[in-house]
């Protein structure tokens, strides 16, 4: 199975900060990676698909990049509503696997 | 509007069975592959199972193989997860979801809690 390792596991940041979350795959997955945001008690919401395609309706401050084994999710200017947990998902090979999550907290 | 409504969860003893259902509306169900994804209390997301749009392609995560069965009824816009030989570690909120890998829109059910405990 492909292991997805996210870093950091948690972070504190301030409104307006640039935030970068990394996801590393244990083997190459081309661009078959999606990013999700989940707020406490809420259903996950997809932000990015195919590594760098921003989902319709998602603010432009969110962007994704990468291919192969290393991927990043960037929030260019963190907003109050962005404090949440973020997950990557590889869908190159079954079984699909999520990263363990990155919790973004208020500094 | 698009809706996925999960049902069928509850409390079950170890070794028991449950059948989860997901009723879809507001989109062309037969066009979409579907997944079950779960989240144990206080933990991260775990992909559980996938079924293709016509039901002919099915995959599972290793920990549920041989115990869980995913199926769909395209005539009734419904997705199912039959869960047998349940274990404490299967305790989680279970979400049905469509097209989570993209492109296009992903849709999620509200989630249903399954608790396996004696």
Coordinates of N, CA and C in Angstrom, one line a residue:
Chain A
X1 N 0.8 -1.2 0.0 CA 0.0 0.0 0.0 C 0.9 1.3 0.0
X2 N 0.4 2.3 -0.6 CA 1.1 3.6 -0.6 C 0.9 4.3 0.7
X3 N 1.9 4.7 1.3 CA 1.8 5.5 2.6 C 2.0 7.0 2.2
X4 N 1.1 7.8 2.8 CA 1.1 9.2 2.6 C 1.5 9.8 4.0
X5 N 2.6 10.6 3.9 CA 3.1 11.3 5.1 C 2.9 12.8 5.0
X6 N 2.1 13.3 5.9 CA 2.0 14.8 5.9 C 2.9 15.4 6.9
X7 N 3.3 16.6 6.6 CA 4.1 17.4 7.6 C 3.8 18.9 7.4
X8 N 3.7 19.6 8.5 CA 3.7 19.1 9.9 C 2.4 18.4 10.3
X9 N 2.4 17.8 11.4 CA 1.1 17.2 11.9 C 0.2 18.3 12.5
X10 N 0.8 19.3 13.0 CA 0.1 20.4 13.5 C 0.9 21.7 13.5
X11 N 0.3 22.8 13.4 CA 1.0 24.1 13.3 C 0.1 25.2 13.9
X12 N 0.8 26.2 14.4 CA 0.1 27.4 14.8 C 0.5 28.5 13.8
X13 N -0.4 29.3 13.4 CA -0.2 30.4 12.5 C -1.1 31.5 12.8
X14 N -0.8 32.7 12.3 CA -1.6 33.9 12.5 C -2.3 34.3 11.2
X15 N -3.4 35.0 11.3 CA -4.1 35.5 10.2 C -3.1 36.3 9.3
X16 N -3.2 36.0 8.0 CA -2.3 36.7 7.1 C -1.0 35.9 6.8
X17 N -0.7 34.9 7.5 CA 0.5 34.1 7.3 C 0.4 33.3 6.0
X18 N 1.5 33.0 5.4 CA 1.5 32.1 4.3 C 1.8 30.7 4.9
X19 N 1.0 29.7 4.6 CA 1.1 28.4 5.2 C 1.3 27.4 4.1
X20 N 2.3 26.5 4.3 CA 2.6 25.4 3.4 C 2.5 24.1 4.1
X21 N 1.8 23.1 3.6 CA 1.6 21.8 4.1 C 2.2 20.8 3.0
X22 N 3.0 19.9 3.5 CA 3.6 18.9 2.6 C 3.0 17.5 2.7
X23 N 2.9 16.8 1.6 CA 2.4 15.4 1.6 C 3.4 14.6 0.8
X24 N 4.0 13.6 1.4 CA 5.0 12.8 0.6 C 4.4 11.3 0.5
X25 N 4.5 10.8 -0.7 CA 4.0 9.5 -1.0 C 5.2 8.5 -1.0
X26 N 4.9 7.3 -0.5 CA 6.0 6.3 -0.4 C 6.4 5.7 -1.8
X27 N 5.7 6.0 -2.8 CA 6.1 5.7 -4.2 C 5.4 6.7 -5.1
X28 N 5.8 6.8 -6.3 CA 5.3 7.8 -7.2 C 3.8 7.6 -7.5
X29 N 3.1 8.7 -7.5 CA 1.6 8.7 -7.7 C 1.2 9.7 -8.8
X30 N 2.2 10.1 -9.7 CA 1.9 11.0 -10.7 C 1.3 12.3 -10.1
X31 N 0.2 12.7 -10.6 CA -0.5 13.9 -10.0 C -1.8 13.5 -9.4
X32 N -2.0 12.2 -9.0 CA -3.3 11.7 -8.5 C -3.4 12.0 -7.0
X33 N -3.5 13.2 -6.7 CA -3.5 13.7 -5.3 C -4.6 14.8 -5.1
X34 N -5.4 14.6 -4.1 CA -6.4 15.6 -3.7 C -6.1 16.1 -2.3
X35 N -6.6 17.3 -2.0 CA -6.5 17.9 -0.7 C -7.9 18.3 -0.2
X36 N -8.1 18.0 1.1 CA -9.4 18.2 1.7 C -9.2 19.0 3.0
X37 N -10.2 19.8 3.3 CA -10.3 20.6 4.5 C -11.4 20.1 5.4
X38 N -11.2 19.9 6.7 CA -12.3 19.5 7.6 C -12.3 20.3 8.8
X39 N -13.4 20.9 9.1 CA -13.6 21.7 10.3 C -14.3 20.8 11.4
X40 N -14.1 21.1 12.7 CA -14.6 20.2 13.7 C -16.1 19.9 13.5
X41 N -16.5 18.7 13.6 CA -17.9 18.3 13.5 C -18.5 18.4 12.1
X42 N -17.7 18.7 11.1 CA -18.2 19.0 9.8 C -17.7 17.9 8.8
X43 N -18.4 17.8 7.6 CA -18.0 16.9 6.6 C -16.8 17.5 5.8
X44 N -15.9 16.6 5.4 CA -14.7 17.1 4.7 C -15.1 17.8 3.4
X45 N -14.3 18.7 2.9 CA -14.6 19.5 1.7 C -13.3 19.4 0.9
X46 N -13.5 19.1 -0.4 CA -12.3 19.0 -1.3 C -11.9 20.4 -1.7
X47 N -10.6 20.7 -1.7 CA -10.1 22.0 -2.1 C -9.4 21.9 -3.4
X48 N -8.6 20.8 -3.6 CA -7.7 20.7 -4.8 C -7.9 19.2 -5.3
X49 N -7.9 19.1 -6.6 CA -7.8 17.7 -7.2 C -6.7 17.7 -8.3
X50 N -6.3 16.5 -8.6 CA -5.2 16.4 -9.6 C -4.0 17.3 -9.2
X51 N -3.6 17.3 -8.0 CA -2.5 18.0 -7.4 C -2.6 19.5 -7.4
X52 N -3.1 20.1 -8.5 CA -3.0 21.6 -8.6 C -4.3 22.3 -9.1
X53 N -5.3 21.5 -9.3 CA -6.6 22.1 -9.8 C -7.5 22.5 -8.6
X54 N -7.8 23.8 -8.5 CA -8.6 24.3 -7.4 C -10.1 24.0 -7.7
X55 N -10.7 23.4 -6.7 CA -12.1 23.1 -6.9 C -12.9 24.4 -7.0
X56 N -13.9 24.4 -7.9 CA -14.8 25.5 -8.1 C -15.4 26.0 -6.7
X57 N -15.3 27.3 -6.6 CA -15.8 27.9 -5.3 C -14.8 28.0 -4.2
X58 N -13.7 27.4 -4.4 CA -12.6 27.5 -3.3 C -11.8 28.8 -3.5
X59 N -11.6 29.6 -2.5 CA -10.9 30.8 -2.6 C -9.5 30.7 -3.3
X60 N -9.1 31.7 -4.0 CA -7.9 31.6 -4.8 C -6.6 31.6 -3.9
X61 N -6.8 31.9 -2.7 CA -5.6 31.8 -1.8 C -5.1 30.4 -1.6
X62 N -5.9 29.4 -1.9 CA -5.5 28.0 -1.9 C -4.9 27.6 -3.2
X63 N -3.7 26.9 -3.1 CA -3.1 26.4 -4.3 C -2.4 25.1 -4.0
X64 N -2.2 24.2 -5.0 CA -1.5 23.0 -4.8 C -0.5 22.8 -5.9
X65 N 0.5 22.0 -5.6 CA 1.5 21.7 -6.6 C 2.2 20.4 -6.2
X66 N 3.0 19.9 -7.2 CA 3.7 18.7 -7.0 C 3.3 17.6 -7.9
X67 N 4.2 16.6 -8.0 CA 4.0 15.4 -8.8 C 5.0 14.3 -8.3
X68 N 4.6 13.1 -8.6 CA 5.5 12.0 -8.2 C 5.3 11.6 -6.7
X69 N 6.2 12.1 -5.9 CA 6.2 11.7 -4.5 C 6.0 12.9 -3.5
X70 N 6.2 14.1 -4.0 CA 6.1 15.3 -3.1 C 5.1 16.3 -3.6
X71 N 4.3 16.7 -2.7 CA 3.1 17.6 -3.0 C 3.0 18.7 -1.9
X72 N 2.5 19.8 -2.3 CA 2.3 20.9 -1.3 C 0.9 21.5 -1.5
X73 N 0.4 21.9 -0.3 CA -0.8 22.7 -0.3 C -0.4 24.1 0.3
X74 N -0.7 25.2 -0.4 CA -0.3 26.5 0.1 C -1.5 27.3 0.3
X75 N -1.6 28.0 1.4 CA -2.6 29.0 1.7 C -1.8 30.4 1.7
X76 N -2.1 31.2 0.8 CA -1.2 32.4 0.6 C -1.3 33.4 1.7
X77 N -2.5 33.6 2.2 CA -2.8 34.5 3.3 C -3.9 33.9 4.2
X78 N -3.5 33.3 5.3 CA -4.4 32.6 6.1 C -5.5 33.5 6.7
X79 N -6.7 33.0 6.5 CA -7.9 33.7 7.0 C -8.5 33.0 8.2
X80 N -9.3 33.7 9.0 CA -9.9 33.0 10.2 C -10.7 31.8 9.9
X81 N -11.3 31.7 8.8 CA -12.1 30.5 8.4 C -11.3 29.3 7.9
X82 N -10.0 29.5 7.8 CA -9.1 28.5 7.3 C -8.5 27.6 8.4
X83 N -8.8 28.0 9.7 CA -8.3 27.1 10.8 C -9.1 25.9 10.8
X84 N -8.4 24.7 10.5 CA -9.1 23.5 10.3 C -8.0 22.4 10.2
X85 N -8.4 21.2 9.9 CA -7.5 20.1 9.6 C -7.5 19.8 8.1
X86 N -6.3 19.6 7.6 CA -6.2 19.4 6.1 C -5.6 17.9 5.9
X87 N -6.2 17.3 4.9 CA -5.8 15.9 4.5 C -5.4 15.8 3.1
X88 N -4.4 15.0 2.7 CA -4.2 14.7 1.3 C -4.7 13.3 1.1
X89 N -5.1 13.0 -0.1 CA -5.6 11.7 -0.5 C -4.9 11.3 -1.8
X90 N -4.2 10.1 -1.8 CA -3.7 9.6 -3.1 C -4.7 8.7 -3.7
X91 N -5.0 8.8 -5.0 CA -5.9 8.0 -5.7 C -5.3 7.4 -7.0
X92 N -4.0 7.2 -6.9 CA -3.3 6.6 -8.0 C -3.4 5.1 -8.0
X93 N -3.4 4.5 -6.8 CA -3.4 3.0 -6.7 C -4.3 2.6 -5.6
X94 N -5.1 1.6 -5.8 CA -5.9 1.1 -4.7 C -5.1 0.2 -3.8
X95 N -5.3 0.2 -2.5 CA -6.2 1.0 -1.8 C -5.8 2.5 -1.7
X96 N -6.8 3.4 -2.0 CA -6.5 4.8 -1.8 C -6.1 5.1 -0.3
X97 N -5.3 6.0 -0.1 CA -4.8 6.3 1.3 C -4.8 7.8 1.5
X98 N -5.2 8.2 2.7 CA -5.1 9.6 3.2 C -3.8 9.8 4.0
X99 N -3.3 11.0 4.0 CA -2.3 11.4 5.0 C -3.0 11.5 6.3
X100 N -2.1 11.6 7.4 CA -2.7 11.6 8.7 C -3.3 12.9 9.2
X101 N -3.2 13.9 8.3 CA -3.8 15.2 8.6 C -2.8 16.2 9.2
X102 N -3.1 17.5 8.9 CA -2.4 18.6 9.5 C -3.4 19.6 10.1
X103 N -3.3 19.8 11.4 CA -4.2 20.7 12.1 C -3.6 22.1 12.1
X104 N -4.3 23.0 11.6 CA -3.8 24.4 11.5 C -4.6 25.2 12.6
X105 N -3.8 25.6 13.6 CA -4.4 26.3 14.8 C -4.0 27.8 14.8
X106 N -4.8 28.5 15.6 CA -4.5 30.0 15.7 C -3.4 30.2 16.7
X107 N -2.4 31.0 16.2 CA -1.3 31.4 17.1 C -1.8 32.5 18.1
Chain B
X1 N -31.5 20.0 -5.0 CA -30.1 20.1 -4.7 C -29.5 18.7 -4.4
X2 N -28.2 18.6 -4.5 CA -27.5 17.3 -4.3 C -27.6 16.9 -2.9
X3 N -28.0 15.7 -2.6 CA -28.1 15.1 -1.3 C -27.6 13.7 -1.3
X4 N -26.8 13.4 -0.3 CA -26.4 12.0 0.1 C -26.8 11.8 1.5
X5 N -27.7 10.9 1.8 CA -28.2 10.7 3.2 C -27.8 9.3 3.7
X6 N -26.9 9.3 4.7 CA -26.4 8.1 5.2 C -27.4 7.6 6.3
X7 N -27.5 6.3 6.4 CA -28.4 5.7 7.5 C -27.9 4.3 7.8
X8 N -28.4 3.8 8.9 CA -28.2 2.4 9.3 C -27.1 2.2 10.4
X9 N -26.6 3.2 10.9 CA -25.6 3.1 11.9 C -26.2 2.8 13.3
X10 N -25.3 2.6 14.3 CA -25.8 2.3 15.6 C -24.8 1.6 16.4
X11 N -25.2 1.0 17.5 CA -24.4 0.3 18.4 C -24.5 -1.2 18.1
X12 N -23.4 -1.9 18.0 CA -23.4 -3.3 17.7 C -22.3 -4.0 18.5
X13 N -22.5 -5.2 18.9 CA -21.5 -6.0 19.7 C -20.4 -6.5 18.7
X14 N -19.2 -6.7 19.3 CA -18.2 -7.3 18.5 C -18.6 -8.6 17.9
X15 N -18.3 -8.8 16.6 CA -18.7 -9.9 15.8 C -20.0 -9.8 15.1
X16 N -20.7 -8.7 15.4 CA -22.0 -8.5 14.9 C -22.0 -7.9 13.5
X17 N -23.1 -7.6 12.9 CA -23.3 -7.0 11.6 C -24.1 -5.8 11.5
X18 N -23.9 -4.9 10.6 CA -24.7 -3.8 10.3 C -24.7 -3.5 8.8
X19 N -25.7 -2.9 8.3 CA -25.8 -2.5 6.9 C -26.0 -1.0 6.8
X20 N -25.0 -0.3 6.2 CA -25.2 1.1 6.0 C -25.8 1.4 4.7
X21 N -26.6 2.4 4.6 CA -27.2 2.8 3.3 C -26.9 4.3 3.1
X22 N -26.9 4.6 1.8 CA -26.7 6.0 1.4 C -27.7 6.3 0.2
X23 N -28.6 7.2 0.5 CA -29.6 7.5 -0.6 C -29.2 8.8 -1.3
X24 N -29.1 8.7 -2.6 CA -28.6 9.8 -3.4 C -29.7 10.5 -4.1
X25 N -29.6 11.8 -4.3 CA -30.6 12.6 -5.0 C -30.0 13.8 -5.5
X26 N -30.6 14.4 -6.6 CA -30.1 15.7 -7.1 C -29.0 15.6 -8.1
X27 N -28.5 14.4 -8.4 CA -27.5 14.3 -9.5 C -27.7 12.9 -10.1
X28 N -27.0 12.7 -11.2 CA -27.1 11.4 -12.0 C -26.3 10.4 -11.3
X29 N -26.8 9.7 -10.4 CA -26.1 8.7 -9.6 C -25.3 7.7 -10.4
X30 N -25.9 7.3 -11.5 CA -25.3 6.2 -12.4 C -24.0 6.7 -13.1
X31 N -23.8 8.0 -13.1 CA -22.6 8.6 -13.7 C -21.4 8.5 -12.8
X32 N -21.6 8.3 -11.5 CA -20.5 8.5 -10.5 C -20.1 7.2 -9.8
X33 N -18.7 7.1 -9.7 CA -18.2 6.1 -8.8 C -18.5 6.6 -7.3
X34 N -18.5 5.7 -6.4 CA -18.8 6.0 -5.0 C -17.8 5.4 -4.1
X35 N -17.7 6.0 -2.9 CA -16.7 5.5 -1.9 C -17.4 5.5 -0.5
X36 N -16.9 4.7 0.4 CA -17.2 4.8 1.8 C -15.8 5.3 2.4
X37 N -15.9 6.2 3.3 CA -14.8 6.8 4.0 C -15.2 6.9 5.5
X38 N -14.2 6.5 6.4 CA -14.6 6.5 7.8 C -13.6 7.4 8.6
X39 N -14.0 7.7 9.8 CA -13.2 8.5 10.7 C -13.5 8.1 12.1
X40 N -12.5 7.4 12.7 CA -12.6 7.0 14.1 C -12.6 8.2 15.0
X41 N -13.2 8.1 16.2 CA -13.3 9.3 17.0 C -12.0 9.9 17.3
X42 N -11.9 11.2 17.0 CA -10.6 12.0 17.2 C -9.5 11.6 16.3
X43 N -9.8 10.9 15.3 CA -8.7 10.4 14.3 C -8.9 11.0 12.9
X44 N -8.0 10.6 12.0 CA -8.1 11.1 10.7 C -9.0 10.3 9.8
X45 N -9.1 10.7 8.5 CA -9.9 10.1 7.5 C -9.2 8.8 7.0
X46 N -10.1 7.8 6.8 CA -9.6 6.5 6.3 C -10.5 6.1 5.1
X47 N -10.0 5.9 3.9 CA -10.7 5.4 2.8 C -11.0 3.9 3.1
X48 N -12.3 3.5 2.8 CA -12.7 2.1 3.1 C -12.9 1.3 1.9
X49 N -13.7 1.9 0.9 CA -14.1 1.0 -0.2 C -14.5 1.9 -1.4
X50 N -14.5 1.3 -2.6 CA -14.8 2.0 -3.8 C -15.7 1.1 -4.7
X51 N -16.6 1.7 -5.4 CA -17.4 0.9 -6.3 C -17.6 1.8 -7.6
X52 N -17.4 1.2 -8.8 CA -17.5 1.9 -10.0 C -19.0 2.2 -10.3
X53 N -19.2 3.1 -11.3 CA -20.5 3.6 -11.6 C -21.5 2.5 -11.9
X54 N -21.0 1.4 -12.5 CA -22.0 0.3 -12.8 C -21.9 -0.8 -11.8
X55 N -21.0 -0.7 -10.9 CA -20.9 -1.7 -9.8 C -20.0 -2.9 -10.2
X56 N -19.3 -2.8 -11.3 CA -18.5 -3.9 -11.7 C -17.0 -3.8 -11.2
X57 N -16.6 -2.7 -10.7 CA -15.3 -2.5 -10.2 C -15.4 -2.2 -8.7
X58 N -14.7 -3.0 -7.9 CA -14.8 -2.8 -6.4 C -13.5 -3.0 -5.8
X59 N -13.2 -2.2 -4.8 CA -11.9 -2.3 -4.1 C -12.2 -2.0 -2.6
X60 N -11.3 -2.5 -1.7 CA -11.4 -2.4 -0.3 C -10.1 -2.1 0.3
X61 N -10.1 -1.4 1.4 CA -8.8 -1.3 2.2 C -8.6 -2.6 2.9
X62 N -7.3 -3.0 3.1 CA -7.0 -4.3 3.6 C -7.7 -4.7 4.9
X63 N -7.9 -3.8 5.8 CA -8.4 -4.1 7.1 C -9.9 -4.6 7.1
X64 N -10.6 -4.3 6.0 CA -12.0 -4.7 5.9 C -12.3 -5.8 4.9
X65 N -11.3 -6.2 4.1 CA -11.4 -7.2 3.1 C -12.0 -8.5 3.7
X66 N -13.0 -9.1 3.1 CA -13.5 -10.4 3.6 C -14.6 -10.1 4.7
X67 N -14.7 -8.9 5.2 CA -15.7 -8.6 6.2 C -16.8 -7.6 5.7
X68 N -16.4 -6.7 4.9 CA -17.3 -5.7 4.4 C -17.6 -5.9 2.9
X69 N -18.8 -5.6 2.5 CA -19.2 -5.7 1.1 C -19.9 -4.4 0.6
X70 N -19.3 -3.8 -0.4 CA -20.0 -2.6 -0.9 C -20.9 -3.0 -2.1
X71 N -22.0 -2.3 -2.3 CA -22.8 -2.6 -3.4 C -23.7 -1.3 -3.7
X72 N -24.3 -1.3 -4.8 CA -25.1 -0.2 -5.2 C -26.4 -0.7 -6.0
X73 N -27.4 0.1 -5.9 CA -28.6 -0.2 -6.6 C -28.9 1.1 -7.5
X74 N -28.5 1.1 -8.7 CA -28.6 2.2 -9.5 C -30.1 2.6 -9.9
X75 N -30.9 1.6 -9.8 CA -32.4 1.8 -10.1 C -33.0 2.7 -9.0
X76 N -32.4 2.6 -7.8 CA -33.0 3.3 -6.6 C -32.0 4.3 -6.1
X77 N -30.9 4.6 -6.8 CA -30.0 5.6 -6.4 C -29.5 5.4 -5.0
X78 N -29.0 4.2 -4.7 CA -28.6 3.9 -3.4 C -27.3 3.1 -3.4
X79 N -26.5 3.4 -2.3 CA -25.2 2.8 -2.1 C -25.3 2.1 -0.7
X80 N -24.6 0.9 -0.6 CA -24.7 0.1 0.6 C -23.3 -0.3 1.1
X81 N -23.2 -0.5 2.4 CA -22.0 -1.2 2.9 C -22.5 -2.2 4.0
X82 N -22.3 -3.5 3.6 CA -22.7 -4.6 4.5 C -21.4 -4.8 5.3
X83 N -21.5 -4.7 6.6 CA -20.4 -4.9 7.5 C -20.6 -6.1 8.4
X84 N -19.8 -7.1 8.3 CA -19.9 -8.3 9.1 C -18.6 -8.4 10.0
X85 N -18.7 -9.3 11.0 CA -17.6 -9.6 11.9 C -17.0 -8.3 12.4
X86 N -17.8 -7.4 12.9 CA -17.4 -6.1 13.3 C -16.5 -6.2 14.5
X87 N -15.5 -5.3 14.5 CA -14.5 -5.2 15.6 C -14.6 -3.8 16.2
X88 N -14.0 -3.7 17.4 CA -14.0 -2.4 18.1 C -13.3 -1.3 17.2
X89 N -12.3 -1.7 16.5 CA -11.6 -0.8 15.7 C -12.3 -0.3 14.4
X90 N -13.5 -0.9 14.2 CA -14.4 -0.4 13.1 C -15.3 0.8 13.6
X91 N -15.2 1.1 14.9 CA -16.0 2.2 15.4 C -15.5 3.5 14.8
X92 N -16.5 4.2 14.2 CA -16.1 5.4 13.4 C -17.4 6.0 12.9
X93 N -17.3 7.3 12.4 CA -18.3 7.9 11.6 C -18.0 7.4 10.1
X94 N -19.0 6.9 9.5 CA -18.9 6.5 8.1 C -19.6 7.5 7.2
X95 N -18.8 7.9 6.1 CA -19.4 8.8 5.1 C -19.5 8.1 3.8
X96 N -20.6 8.2 3.1 CA -20.6 7.9 1.7 C -20.2 9.2 0.9
X97 N -19.5 9.0 -0.2 CA -19.0 10.1 -1.0 C -18.9 9.7 -2.4
X98 N -19.2 10.7 -3.3 CA -19.1 10.5 -4.7 C -17.9 11.3 -5.3
X99 N -17.3 10.7 -6.2 CA -16.2 11.4 -7.0 C -15.2 12.2 -6.2
X100 N -14.8 11.6 -5.1 CA -13.9 12.3 -4.2 C -12.5 12.6 -4.8
X101 N -12.2 11.9 -5.8 CA -10.9 12.1 -6.4 C -10.9 13.2 -7.5
X102 N -12.0 13.6 -7.9 CA -12.1 14.6 -9.0 C -12.0 14.1 -10.4
X103 N -12.1 14.9 -11.4 CA -12.5 16.3 -11.4 C -14.0 16.4 -11.1
X104 N -14.5 17.6 -11.3 CA -16.0 17.8 -11.0 C -16.2 18.0 -9.5
X105 N -17.4 17.9 -9.1 CA -17.8 18.1 -7.7 C -17.8 16.8 -7.0
X106 N -17.3 16.9 -5.7 CA -17.5 15.8 -4.8 C -18.6 16.0 -3.9
X107 N -19.4 15.0 -3.6 CA -20.5 15.1 -2.7 C -20.3 14.1 -1.6
X108 N -20.7 14.5 -0.3 CA -20.6 13.7 0.8 C -21.9 13.6 1.6
X109 N -22.1 12.4 2.2 CA -23.2 12.3 3.1 C -22.9 13.0 4.4
X110 N -23.8 13.0 5.3 CA -23.6 13.7 6.6 C -22.8 12.9 7.6
X111 N -22.6 11.6 7.3 CA -21.9 10.7 8.1 C -22.8 10.0 9.1
X112 N -22.5 8.8 9.4 CA -23.3 8.0 10.3 C -22.4 7.2 11.3
X113 N -22.7 7.3 12.6 CA -21.8 6.7 13.6 C -22.1 5.2 13.7
X114 N -21.0 4.5 13.7 CA -21.1 3.0 14.0 C -20.2 2.8 15.2
X115 N -20.8 2.2 16.3 CA -20.1 1.9 17.5 C -20.1 0.4 17.7
X116 N -18.9 -0.1 17.8 CA -18.8 -1.6 18.1 C -18.3 -1.7 19.5
X117 N -19.1 -2.2 20.4 CA -18.8 -2.3 21.8 C -19.7 -3.4 22.5
X118 N -19.1 -4.0 23.5 CA -19.9 -5.0 24.2 C -20.5 -4.3 25.5

